Short mmCIF file of C-alpha atoms and ligand atoms in Angstrom, two decimals:
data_model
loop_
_atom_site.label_atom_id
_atom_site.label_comp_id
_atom_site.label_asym_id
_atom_site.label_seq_id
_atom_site.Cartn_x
_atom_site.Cartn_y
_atom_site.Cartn_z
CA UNK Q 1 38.51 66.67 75.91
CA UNK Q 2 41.43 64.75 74.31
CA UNK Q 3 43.60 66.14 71.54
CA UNK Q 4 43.77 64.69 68.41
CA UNK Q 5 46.12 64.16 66.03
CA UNK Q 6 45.69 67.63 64.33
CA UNK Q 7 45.14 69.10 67.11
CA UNK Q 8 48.61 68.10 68.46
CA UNK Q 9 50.36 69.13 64.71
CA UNK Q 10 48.54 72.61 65.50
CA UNK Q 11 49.57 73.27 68.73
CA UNK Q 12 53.90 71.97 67.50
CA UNK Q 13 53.20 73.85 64.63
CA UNK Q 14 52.24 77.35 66.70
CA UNK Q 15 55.42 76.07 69.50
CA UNK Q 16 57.19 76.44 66.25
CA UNK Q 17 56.03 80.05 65.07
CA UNK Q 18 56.63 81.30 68.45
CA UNK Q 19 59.86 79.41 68.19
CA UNK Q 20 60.29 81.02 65.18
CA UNK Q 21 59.39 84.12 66.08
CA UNK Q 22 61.35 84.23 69.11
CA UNK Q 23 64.27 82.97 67.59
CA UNK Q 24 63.87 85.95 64.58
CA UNK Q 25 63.45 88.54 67.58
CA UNK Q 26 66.21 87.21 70.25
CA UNK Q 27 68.59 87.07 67.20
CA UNK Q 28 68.65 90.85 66.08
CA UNK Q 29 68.12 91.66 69.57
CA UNK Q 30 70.74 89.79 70.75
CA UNK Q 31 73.53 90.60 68.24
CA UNK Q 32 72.39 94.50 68.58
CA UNK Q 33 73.05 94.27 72.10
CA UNK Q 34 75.74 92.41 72.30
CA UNK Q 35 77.24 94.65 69.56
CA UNK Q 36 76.36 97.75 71.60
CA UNK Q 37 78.26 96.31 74.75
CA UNK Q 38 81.17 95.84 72.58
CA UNK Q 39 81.54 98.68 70.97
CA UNK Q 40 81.02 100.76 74.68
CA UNK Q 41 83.15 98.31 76.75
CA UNK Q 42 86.46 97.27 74.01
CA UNK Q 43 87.19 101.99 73.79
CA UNK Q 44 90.33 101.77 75.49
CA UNK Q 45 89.30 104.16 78.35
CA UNK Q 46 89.71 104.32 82.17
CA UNK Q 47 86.13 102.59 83.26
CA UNK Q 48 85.74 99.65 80.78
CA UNK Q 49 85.99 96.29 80.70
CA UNK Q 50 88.54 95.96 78.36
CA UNK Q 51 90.79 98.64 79.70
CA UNK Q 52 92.70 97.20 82.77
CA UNK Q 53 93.25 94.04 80.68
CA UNK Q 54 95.14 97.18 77.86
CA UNK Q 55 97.49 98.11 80.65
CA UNK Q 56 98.93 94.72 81.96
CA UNK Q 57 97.59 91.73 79.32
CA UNK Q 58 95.36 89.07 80.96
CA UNK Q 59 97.11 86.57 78.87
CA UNK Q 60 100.44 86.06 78.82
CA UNK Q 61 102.73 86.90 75.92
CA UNK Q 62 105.91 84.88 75.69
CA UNK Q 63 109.18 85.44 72.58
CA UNK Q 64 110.85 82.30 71.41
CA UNK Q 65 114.21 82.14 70.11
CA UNK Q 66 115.64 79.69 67.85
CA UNK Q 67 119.58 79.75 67.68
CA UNK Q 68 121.95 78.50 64.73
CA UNK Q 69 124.80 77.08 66.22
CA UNK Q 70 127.67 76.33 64.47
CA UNK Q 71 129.33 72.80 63.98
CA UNK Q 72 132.55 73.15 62.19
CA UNK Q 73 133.65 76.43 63.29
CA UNK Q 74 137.37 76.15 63.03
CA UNK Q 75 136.94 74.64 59.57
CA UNK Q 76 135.72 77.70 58.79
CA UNK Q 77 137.50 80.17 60.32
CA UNK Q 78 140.87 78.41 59.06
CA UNK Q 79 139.68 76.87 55.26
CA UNK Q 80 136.94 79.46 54.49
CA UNK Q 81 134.35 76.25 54.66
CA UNK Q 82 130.68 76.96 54.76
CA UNK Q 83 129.58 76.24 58.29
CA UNK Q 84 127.24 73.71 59.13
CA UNK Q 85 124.97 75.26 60.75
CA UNK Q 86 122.45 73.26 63.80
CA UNK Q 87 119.10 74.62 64.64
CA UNK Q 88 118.16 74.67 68.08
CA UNK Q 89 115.26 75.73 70.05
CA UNK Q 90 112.87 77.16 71.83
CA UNK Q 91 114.44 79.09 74.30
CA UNK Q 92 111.24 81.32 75.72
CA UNK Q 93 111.00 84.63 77.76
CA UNK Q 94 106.99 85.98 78.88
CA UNK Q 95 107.18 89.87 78.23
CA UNK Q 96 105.04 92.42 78.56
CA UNK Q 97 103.66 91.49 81.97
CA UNK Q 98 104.86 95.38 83.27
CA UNK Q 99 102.07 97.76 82.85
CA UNK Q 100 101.97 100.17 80.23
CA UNK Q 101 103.84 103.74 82.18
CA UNK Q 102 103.04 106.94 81.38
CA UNK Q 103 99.32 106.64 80.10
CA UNK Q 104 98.22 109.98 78.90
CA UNK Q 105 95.13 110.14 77.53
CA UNK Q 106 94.64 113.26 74.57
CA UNK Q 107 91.61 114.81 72.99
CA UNK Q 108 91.46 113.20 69.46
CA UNK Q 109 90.56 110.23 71.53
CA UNK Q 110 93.89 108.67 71.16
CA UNK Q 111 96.01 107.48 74.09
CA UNK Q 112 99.95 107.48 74.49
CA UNK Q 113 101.94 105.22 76.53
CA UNK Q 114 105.40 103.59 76.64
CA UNK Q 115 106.08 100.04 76.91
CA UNK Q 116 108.48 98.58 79.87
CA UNK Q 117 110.65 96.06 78.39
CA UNK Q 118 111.09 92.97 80.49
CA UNK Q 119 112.13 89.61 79.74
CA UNK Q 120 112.14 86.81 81.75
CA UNK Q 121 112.91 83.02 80.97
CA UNK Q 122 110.74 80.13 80.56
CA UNK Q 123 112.59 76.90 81.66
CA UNK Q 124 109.32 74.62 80.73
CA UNK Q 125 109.04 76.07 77.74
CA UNK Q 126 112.21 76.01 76.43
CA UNK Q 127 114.21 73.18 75.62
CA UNK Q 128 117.31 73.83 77.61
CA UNK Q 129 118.51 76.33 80.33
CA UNK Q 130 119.69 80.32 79.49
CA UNK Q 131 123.40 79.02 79.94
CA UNK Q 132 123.53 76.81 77.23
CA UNK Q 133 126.13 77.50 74.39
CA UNK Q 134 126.19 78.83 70.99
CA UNK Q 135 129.05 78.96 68.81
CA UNK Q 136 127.87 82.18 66.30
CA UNK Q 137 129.45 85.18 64.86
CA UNK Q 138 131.62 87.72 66.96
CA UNK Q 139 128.67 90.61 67.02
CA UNK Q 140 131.25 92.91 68.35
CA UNK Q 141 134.04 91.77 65.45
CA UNK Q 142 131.46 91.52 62.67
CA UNK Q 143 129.88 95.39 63.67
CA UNK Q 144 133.40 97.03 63.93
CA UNK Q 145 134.61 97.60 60.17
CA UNK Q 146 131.02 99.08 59.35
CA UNK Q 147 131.00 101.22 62.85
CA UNK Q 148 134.75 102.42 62.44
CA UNK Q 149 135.62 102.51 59.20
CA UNK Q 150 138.69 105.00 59.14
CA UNK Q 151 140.07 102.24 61.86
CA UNK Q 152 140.27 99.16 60.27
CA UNK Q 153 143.96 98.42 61.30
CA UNK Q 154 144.00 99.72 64.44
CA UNK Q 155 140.66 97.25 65.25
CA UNK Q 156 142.95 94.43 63.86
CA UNK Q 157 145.08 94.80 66.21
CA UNK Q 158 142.89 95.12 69.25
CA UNK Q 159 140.91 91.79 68.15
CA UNK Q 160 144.47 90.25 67.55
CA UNK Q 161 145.31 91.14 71.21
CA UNK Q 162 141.95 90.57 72.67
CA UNK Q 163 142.09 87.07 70.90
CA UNK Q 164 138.96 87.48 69.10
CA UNK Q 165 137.75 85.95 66.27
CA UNK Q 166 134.96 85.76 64.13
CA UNK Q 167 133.18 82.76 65.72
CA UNK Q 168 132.47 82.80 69.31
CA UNK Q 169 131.01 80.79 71.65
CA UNK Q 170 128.21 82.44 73.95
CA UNK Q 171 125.49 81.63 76.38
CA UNK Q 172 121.55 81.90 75.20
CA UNK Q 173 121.80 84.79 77.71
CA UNK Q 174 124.61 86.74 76.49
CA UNK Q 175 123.31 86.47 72.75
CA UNK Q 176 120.41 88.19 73.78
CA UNK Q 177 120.29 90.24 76.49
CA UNK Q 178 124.45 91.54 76.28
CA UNK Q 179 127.97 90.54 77.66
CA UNK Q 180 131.27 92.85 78.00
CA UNK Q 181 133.04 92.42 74.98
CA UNK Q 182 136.74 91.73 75.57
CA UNK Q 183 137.56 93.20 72.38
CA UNK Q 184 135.31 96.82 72.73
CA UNK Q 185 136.80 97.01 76.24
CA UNK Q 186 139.75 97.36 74.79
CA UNK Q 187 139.15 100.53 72.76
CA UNK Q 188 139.17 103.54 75.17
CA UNK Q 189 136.71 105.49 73.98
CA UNK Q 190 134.45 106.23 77.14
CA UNK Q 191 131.11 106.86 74.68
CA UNK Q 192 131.52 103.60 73.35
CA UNK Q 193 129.52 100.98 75.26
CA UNK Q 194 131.33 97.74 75.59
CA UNK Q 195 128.31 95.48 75.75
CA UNK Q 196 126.82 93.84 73.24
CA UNK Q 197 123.69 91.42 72.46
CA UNK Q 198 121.21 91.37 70.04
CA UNK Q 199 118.29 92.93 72.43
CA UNK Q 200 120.73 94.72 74.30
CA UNK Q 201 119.74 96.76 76.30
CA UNK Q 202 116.55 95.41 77.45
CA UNK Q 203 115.31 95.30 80.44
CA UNK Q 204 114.64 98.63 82.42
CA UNK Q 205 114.34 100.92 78.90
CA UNK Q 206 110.74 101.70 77.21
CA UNK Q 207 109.94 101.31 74.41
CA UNK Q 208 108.03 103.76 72.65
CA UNK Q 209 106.37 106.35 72.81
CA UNK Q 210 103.17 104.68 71.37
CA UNK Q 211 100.19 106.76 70.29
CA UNK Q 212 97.06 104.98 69.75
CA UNK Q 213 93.76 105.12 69.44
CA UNK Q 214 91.27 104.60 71.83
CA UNK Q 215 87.95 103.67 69.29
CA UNK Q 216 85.81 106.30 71.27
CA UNK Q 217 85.17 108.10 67.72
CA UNK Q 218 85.19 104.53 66.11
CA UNK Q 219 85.61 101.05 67.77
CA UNK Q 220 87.63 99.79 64.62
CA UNK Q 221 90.31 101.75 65.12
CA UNK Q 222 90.70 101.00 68.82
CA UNK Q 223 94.47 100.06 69.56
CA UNK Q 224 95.91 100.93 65.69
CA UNK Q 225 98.73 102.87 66.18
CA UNK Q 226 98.65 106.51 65.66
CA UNK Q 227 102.08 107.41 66.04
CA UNK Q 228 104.87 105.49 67.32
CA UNK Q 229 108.17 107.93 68.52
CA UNK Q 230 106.15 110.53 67.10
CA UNK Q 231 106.32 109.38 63.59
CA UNK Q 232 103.92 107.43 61.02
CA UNK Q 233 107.04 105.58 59.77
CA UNK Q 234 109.76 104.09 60.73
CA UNK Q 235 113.06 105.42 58.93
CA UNK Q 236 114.92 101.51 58.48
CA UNK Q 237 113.02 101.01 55.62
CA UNK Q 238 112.46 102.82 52.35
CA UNK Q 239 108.33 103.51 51.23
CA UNK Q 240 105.68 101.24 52.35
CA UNK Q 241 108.07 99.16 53.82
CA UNK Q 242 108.54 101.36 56.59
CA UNK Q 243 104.91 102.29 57.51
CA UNK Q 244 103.63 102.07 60.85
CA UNK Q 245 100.55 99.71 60.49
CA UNK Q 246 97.72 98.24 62.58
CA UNK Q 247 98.05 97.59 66.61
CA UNK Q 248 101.61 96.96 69.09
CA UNK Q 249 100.09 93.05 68.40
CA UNK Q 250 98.31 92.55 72.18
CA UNK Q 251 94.85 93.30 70.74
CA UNK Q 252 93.37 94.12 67.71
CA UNK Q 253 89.52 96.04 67.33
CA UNK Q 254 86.40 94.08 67.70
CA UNK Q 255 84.57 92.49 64.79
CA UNK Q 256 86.79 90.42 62.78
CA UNK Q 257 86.32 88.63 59.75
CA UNK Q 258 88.06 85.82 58.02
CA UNK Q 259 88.89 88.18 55.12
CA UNK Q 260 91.00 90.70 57.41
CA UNK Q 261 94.63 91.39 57.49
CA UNK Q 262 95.23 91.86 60.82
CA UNK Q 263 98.18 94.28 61.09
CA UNK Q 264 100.56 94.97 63.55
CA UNK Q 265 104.00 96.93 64.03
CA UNK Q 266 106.86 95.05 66.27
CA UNK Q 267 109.45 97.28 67.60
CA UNK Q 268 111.80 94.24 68.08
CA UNK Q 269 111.56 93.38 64.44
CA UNK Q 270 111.49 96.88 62.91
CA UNK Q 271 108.72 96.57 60.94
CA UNK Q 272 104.49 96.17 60.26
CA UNK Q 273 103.60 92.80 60.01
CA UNK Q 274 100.12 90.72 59.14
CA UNK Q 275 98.15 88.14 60.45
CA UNK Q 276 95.84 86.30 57.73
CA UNK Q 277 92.76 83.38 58.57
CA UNK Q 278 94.44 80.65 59.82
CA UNK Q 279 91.58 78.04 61.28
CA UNK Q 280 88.68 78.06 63.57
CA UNK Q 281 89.48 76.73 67.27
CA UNK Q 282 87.16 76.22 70.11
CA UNK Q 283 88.26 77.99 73.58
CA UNK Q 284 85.46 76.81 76.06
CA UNK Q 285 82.42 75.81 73.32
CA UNK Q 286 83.66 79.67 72.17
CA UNK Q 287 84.66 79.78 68.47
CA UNK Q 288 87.43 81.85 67.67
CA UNK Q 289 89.66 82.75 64.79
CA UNK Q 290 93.06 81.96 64.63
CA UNK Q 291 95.39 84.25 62.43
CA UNK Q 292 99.14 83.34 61.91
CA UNK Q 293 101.63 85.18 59.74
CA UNK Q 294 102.18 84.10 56.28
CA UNK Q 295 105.23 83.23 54.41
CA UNK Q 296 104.76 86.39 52.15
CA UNK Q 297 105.65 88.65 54.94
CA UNK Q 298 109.31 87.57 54.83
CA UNK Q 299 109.23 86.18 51.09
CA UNK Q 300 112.47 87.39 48.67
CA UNK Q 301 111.31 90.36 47.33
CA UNK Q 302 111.40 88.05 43.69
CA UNK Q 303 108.71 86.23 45.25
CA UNK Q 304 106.80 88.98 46.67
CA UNK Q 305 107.87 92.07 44.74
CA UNK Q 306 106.08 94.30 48.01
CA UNK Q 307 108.97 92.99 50.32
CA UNK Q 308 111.29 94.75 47.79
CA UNK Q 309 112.05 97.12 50.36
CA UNK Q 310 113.26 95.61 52.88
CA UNK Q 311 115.73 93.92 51.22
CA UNK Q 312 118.63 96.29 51.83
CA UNK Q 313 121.78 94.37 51.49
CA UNK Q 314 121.87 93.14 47.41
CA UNK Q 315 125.42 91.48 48.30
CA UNK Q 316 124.24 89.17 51.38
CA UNK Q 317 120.39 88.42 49.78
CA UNK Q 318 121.93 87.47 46.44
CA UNK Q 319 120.01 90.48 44.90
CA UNK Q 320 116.78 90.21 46.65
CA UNK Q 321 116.19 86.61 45.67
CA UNK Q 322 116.70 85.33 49.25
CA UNK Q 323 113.40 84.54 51.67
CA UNK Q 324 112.82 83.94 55.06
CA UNK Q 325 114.55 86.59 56.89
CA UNK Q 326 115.30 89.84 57.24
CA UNK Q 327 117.88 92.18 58.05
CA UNK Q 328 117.35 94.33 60.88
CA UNK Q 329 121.26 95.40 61.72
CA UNK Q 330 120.31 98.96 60.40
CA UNK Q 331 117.65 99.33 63.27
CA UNK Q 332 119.35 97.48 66.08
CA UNK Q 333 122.86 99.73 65.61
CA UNK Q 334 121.02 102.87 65.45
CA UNK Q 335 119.17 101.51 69.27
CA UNK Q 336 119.44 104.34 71.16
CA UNK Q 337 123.43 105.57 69.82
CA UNK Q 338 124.60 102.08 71.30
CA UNK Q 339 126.03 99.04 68.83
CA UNK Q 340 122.93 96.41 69.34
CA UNK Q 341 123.23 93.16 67.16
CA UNK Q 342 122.12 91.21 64.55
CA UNK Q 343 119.16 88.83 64.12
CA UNK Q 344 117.17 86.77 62.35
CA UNK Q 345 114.27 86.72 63.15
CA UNK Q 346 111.47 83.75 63.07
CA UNK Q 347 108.38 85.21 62.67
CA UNK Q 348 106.26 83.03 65.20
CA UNK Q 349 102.49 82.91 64.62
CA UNK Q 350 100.54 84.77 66.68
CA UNK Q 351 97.15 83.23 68.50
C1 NAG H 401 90.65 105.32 86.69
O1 NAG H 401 89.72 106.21 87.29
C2 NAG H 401 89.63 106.05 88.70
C3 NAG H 401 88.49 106.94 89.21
O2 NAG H 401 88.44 108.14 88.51
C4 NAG H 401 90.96 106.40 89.33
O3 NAG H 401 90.90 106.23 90.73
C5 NAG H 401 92.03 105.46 88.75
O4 NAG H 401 93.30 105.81 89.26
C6 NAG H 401 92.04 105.54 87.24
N1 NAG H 401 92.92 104.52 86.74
C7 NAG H 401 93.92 104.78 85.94
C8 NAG H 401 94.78 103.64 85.57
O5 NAG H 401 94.17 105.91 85.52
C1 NAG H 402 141.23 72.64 56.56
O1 NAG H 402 141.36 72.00 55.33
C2 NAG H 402 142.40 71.00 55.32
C3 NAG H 402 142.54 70.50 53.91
O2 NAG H 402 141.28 70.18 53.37
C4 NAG H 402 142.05 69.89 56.30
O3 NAG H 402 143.06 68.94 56.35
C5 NAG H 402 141.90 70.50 57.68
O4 NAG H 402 141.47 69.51 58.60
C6 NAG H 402 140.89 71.63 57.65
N1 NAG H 402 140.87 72.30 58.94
C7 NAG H 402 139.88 72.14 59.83
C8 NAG H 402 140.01 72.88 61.10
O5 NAG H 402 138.89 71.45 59.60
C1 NAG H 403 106.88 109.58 82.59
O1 NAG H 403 106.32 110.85 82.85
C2 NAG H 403 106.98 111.54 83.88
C3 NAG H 403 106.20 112.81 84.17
O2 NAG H 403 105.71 113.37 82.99
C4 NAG H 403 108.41 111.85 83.46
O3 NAG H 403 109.09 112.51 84.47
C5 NAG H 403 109.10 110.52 83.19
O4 NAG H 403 110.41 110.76 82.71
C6 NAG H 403 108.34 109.71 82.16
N1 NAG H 403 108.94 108.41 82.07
C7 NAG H 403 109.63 108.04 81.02
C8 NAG H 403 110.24 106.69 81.08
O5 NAG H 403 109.77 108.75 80.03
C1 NAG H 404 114.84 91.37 83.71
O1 NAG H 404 114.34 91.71 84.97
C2 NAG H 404 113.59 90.70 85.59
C3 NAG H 404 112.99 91.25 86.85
O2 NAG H 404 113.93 91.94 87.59
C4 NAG H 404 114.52 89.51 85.87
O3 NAG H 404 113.82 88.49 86.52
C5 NAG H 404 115.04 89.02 84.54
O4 NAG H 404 115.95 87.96 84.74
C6 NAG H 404 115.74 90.14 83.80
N1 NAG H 404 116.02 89.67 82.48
C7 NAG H 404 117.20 89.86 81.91
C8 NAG H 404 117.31 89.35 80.52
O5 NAG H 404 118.12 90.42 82.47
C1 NAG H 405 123.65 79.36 84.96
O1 NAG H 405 124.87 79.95 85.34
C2 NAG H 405 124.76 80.78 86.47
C3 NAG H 405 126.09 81.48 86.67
O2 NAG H 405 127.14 80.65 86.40
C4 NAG H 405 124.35 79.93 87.67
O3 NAG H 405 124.21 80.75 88.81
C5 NAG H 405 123.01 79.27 87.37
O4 NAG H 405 122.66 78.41 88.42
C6 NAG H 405 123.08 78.48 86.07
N1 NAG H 405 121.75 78.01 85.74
C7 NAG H 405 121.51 76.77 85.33
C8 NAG H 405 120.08 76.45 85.06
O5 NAG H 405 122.38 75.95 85.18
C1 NAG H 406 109.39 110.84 60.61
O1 NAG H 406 110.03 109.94 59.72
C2 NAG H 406 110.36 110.52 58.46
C3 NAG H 406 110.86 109.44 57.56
O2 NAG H 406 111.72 108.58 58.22
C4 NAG H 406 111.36 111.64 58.69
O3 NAG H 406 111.67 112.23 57.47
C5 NAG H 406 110.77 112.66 59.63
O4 NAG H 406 111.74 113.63 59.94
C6 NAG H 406 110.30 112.01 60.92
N1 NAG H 406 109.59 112.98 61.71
C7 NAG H 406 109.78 113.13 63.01
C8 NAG H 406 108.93 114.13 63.69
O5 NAG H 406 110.62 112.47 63.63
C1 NAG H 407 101.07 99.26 55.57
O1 NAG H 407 99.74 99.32 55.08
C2 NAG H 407 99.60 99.69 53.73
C3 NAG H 407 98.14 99.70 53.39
O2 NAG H 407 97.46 100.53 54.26
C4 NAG H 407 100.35 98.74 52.83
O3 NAG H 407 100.31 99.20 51.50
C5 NAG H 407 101.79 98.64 53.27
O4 NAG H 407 102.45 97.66 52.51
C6 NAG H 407 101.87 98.26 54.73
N1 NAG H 407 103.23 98.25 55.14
C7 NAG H 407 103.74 97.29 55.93
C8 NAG H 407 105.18 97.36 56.24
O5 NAG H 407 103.06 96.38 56.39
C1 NAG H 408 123.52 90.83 41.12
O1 NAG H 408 123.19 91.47 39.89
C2 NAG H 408 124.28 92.16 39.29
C3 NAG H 408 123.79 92.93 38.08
O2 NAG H 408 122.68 92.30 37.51
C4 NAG H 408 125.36 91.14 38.91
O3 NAG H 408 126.47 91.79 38.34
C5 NAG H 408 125.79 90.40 40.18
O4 NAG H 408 126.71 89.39 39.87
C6 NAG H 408 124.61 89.79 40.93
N1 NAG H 408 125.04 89.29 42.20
C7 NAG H 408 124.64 88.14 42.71
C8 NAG H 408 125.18 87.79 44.07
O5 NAG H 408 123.87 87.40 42.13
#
């Protein structure tokens, strides 16, 4: 018996209920079981998927420097010019590839861990090698009046003798990771350290301890930071400005919408940060969501009256109405008693 023509509408037009009908049931199905996996295997706990990809990252996570070297330094130094200042970068170091020490897990399913910081450097993804130069300021000459204040001649005389001035010229390396200071060498007083750099010291210290938690009670909190050094805040920064927020920025909880700030807290820069909807990419036919910091975050507090906070010095921002950095001397000096440095830092976006 042949089929005709109604017969074949009939029999596309029941392939298309079942269609339909399959598609309406695989759907729910589908998205209730795939939420279901995800909320059992993203708890950061020993046993699931996600949690030996917590203690090392699967991806890597590389820092990028940029460096403002400057062109006219004796001009200044000698006439009181205003440098001329050359920006120059990438230089790039992958962190975080140590795994997480110390993981103690606690009963208010949270989890507590400290950080190895490690740093090493990227020659094909930067655009020279960790020896080039910088001329920049003297962190050592710059830090001394605020550090010693009750010695201000006697520290002239020591930088007149150990020729120092208030330009130098360093390697990439030195900037950031420390150098013997000819100057602090000179001062004999055994608890002061006489290296200096703007992350040092670095490598071989922890940072933390971090307290998190694990989303066992409630997958949207897993990774936001429950404590960090046993505090909420941090004390650089006055109010809000100081709050602990969101994850350490390696992962952030499952189920994310373009509306979300996605916050995080940086030890490096001092402070909670956010990530806002940046674009869709495609990973492998896989659509994802990429977030990237916003200009607010480091906005003069006249722009964004939140950031008023963080703008500590009134003198150097020329009263809060400077953008685009931000201070974190008070934070790096008080690094573990030692003199650290000074930074700015460019907030890179985060994938
Ligand atoms: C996870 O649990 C297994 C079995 O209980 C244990 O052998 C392993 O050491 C644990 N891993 C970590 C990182 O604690
Ligand atoms: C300082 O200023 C004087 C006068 O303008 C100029 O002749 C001299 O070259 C300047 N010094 C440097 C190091 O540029
Ligand atoms: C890690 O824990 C062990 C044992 O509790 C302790 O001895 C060690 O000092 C801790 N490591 C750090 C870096 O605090
Ligand atoms: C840190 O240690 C690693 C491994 O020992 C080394 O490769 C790297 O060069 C060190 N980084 C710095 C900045 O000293
Ligand atoms: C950088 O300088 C060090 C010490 O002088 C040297 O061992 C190293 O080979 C240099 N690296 C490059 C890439 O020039
Ligand atoms: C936490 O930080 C606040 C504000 O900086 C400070 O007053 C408090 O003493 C700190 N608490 C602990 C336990 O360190
Ligand atoms: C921390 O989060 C609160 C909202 O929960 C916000 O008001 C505050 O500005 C945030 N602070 C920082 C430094 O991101
Ligand atoms: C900042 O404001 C004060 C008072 O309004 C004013 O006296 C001072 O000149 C201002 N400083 C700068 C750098 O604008």
């Amino acid at each position: 018996m042949g089929c005709n023509r109604s017969c074949g509408l009939l029999t596309v037009a029941i392939i298309g209920a079942v269609l339909a009908i399959l598609g309406g049931i695989l759907i729910p199905v589908g998205n209730h079981f795939v939420e279901k996996t995800i909320k059992k295997e993203t708890v950061i706990e020993n046993g699931t998927t996600i949690y030996s990809n917590w203690i090392v990252p699967g991806s890597p996570v590389y820092r990028q420097f940029w460096f403002f070297d400057v062109q006219n330094p004796e001009d200044v130094m000698e006439n009181g010019s205003a440098p001329i200042l050359q920006q120059k970068g990438p230089y790039t170091y992958m962190v975080r590839y140590l795994p997480k020490e110390n993981i103690t897990e606690h009963e208010d399913a949270t989890v507590s861990y400290l950080l190895p910081n490690i740093a090493l450097f990227q020659p094909d993804m930067s655009v020279g090698s960790e020896n080039d130069t910088f001329t920049i300021v003297n962190l050592a000459v710059v830090a001394a009046p605020t550090l010693f204040p009750s010695m201000v001649q006697i520290m002239d005389l020591l930088m007149q003798s150990s020729k120092s001035k208030f330009l130098q010229t360093r390697t990439v390396k030195e900037i950031l990771w420390g150098y013997e200071d000819p100057f602090l060498k000179l001062i004999k007083i055994p608890s002061i350290d006489k290296v200096v750099g703007v992350f040092y010291p670095h490598n071989e210290t922890y940072d933390g301890p971090y307290r998190i938690y694990t989303g066992k009670d409630d997958i949207k909190k897993a990774g936001i930071i429950h404590s960090y050094q046993y505090n909420r805040t941090v004390n650089y920064w006055e109010g809000h400005c100081g709050m602990v927020n969101g994850t350490d920025g390696s992962s952030f909880p499952p189920f994310v919408s373009k509306d979300d700030k996605l916050y995080m807290f940086s030890s490096d820069i001092c402070r909670s940060a956010y990530g806002i909807f940046d674009s869709e990419q495609t990973v492998k036919d896989i659509l994802l969501y990429r977030f990237s910091v916003p200009e607010a975050i480091t906005a003069a507090p006249s722009v964004n009256p939140d950031n008023i906070c963080f703008c500590t010095d009134k003198e150097i921002s020329d009263n809060c109405t400077t953008g685009g950095i931000i201070d974190i001397s008070s934070c790096k000096e008080g690094n573990r008693g030692k003199m650290g440095g000074f930074g700015t830092i460019n907030l890179c976006g985060l994938v």
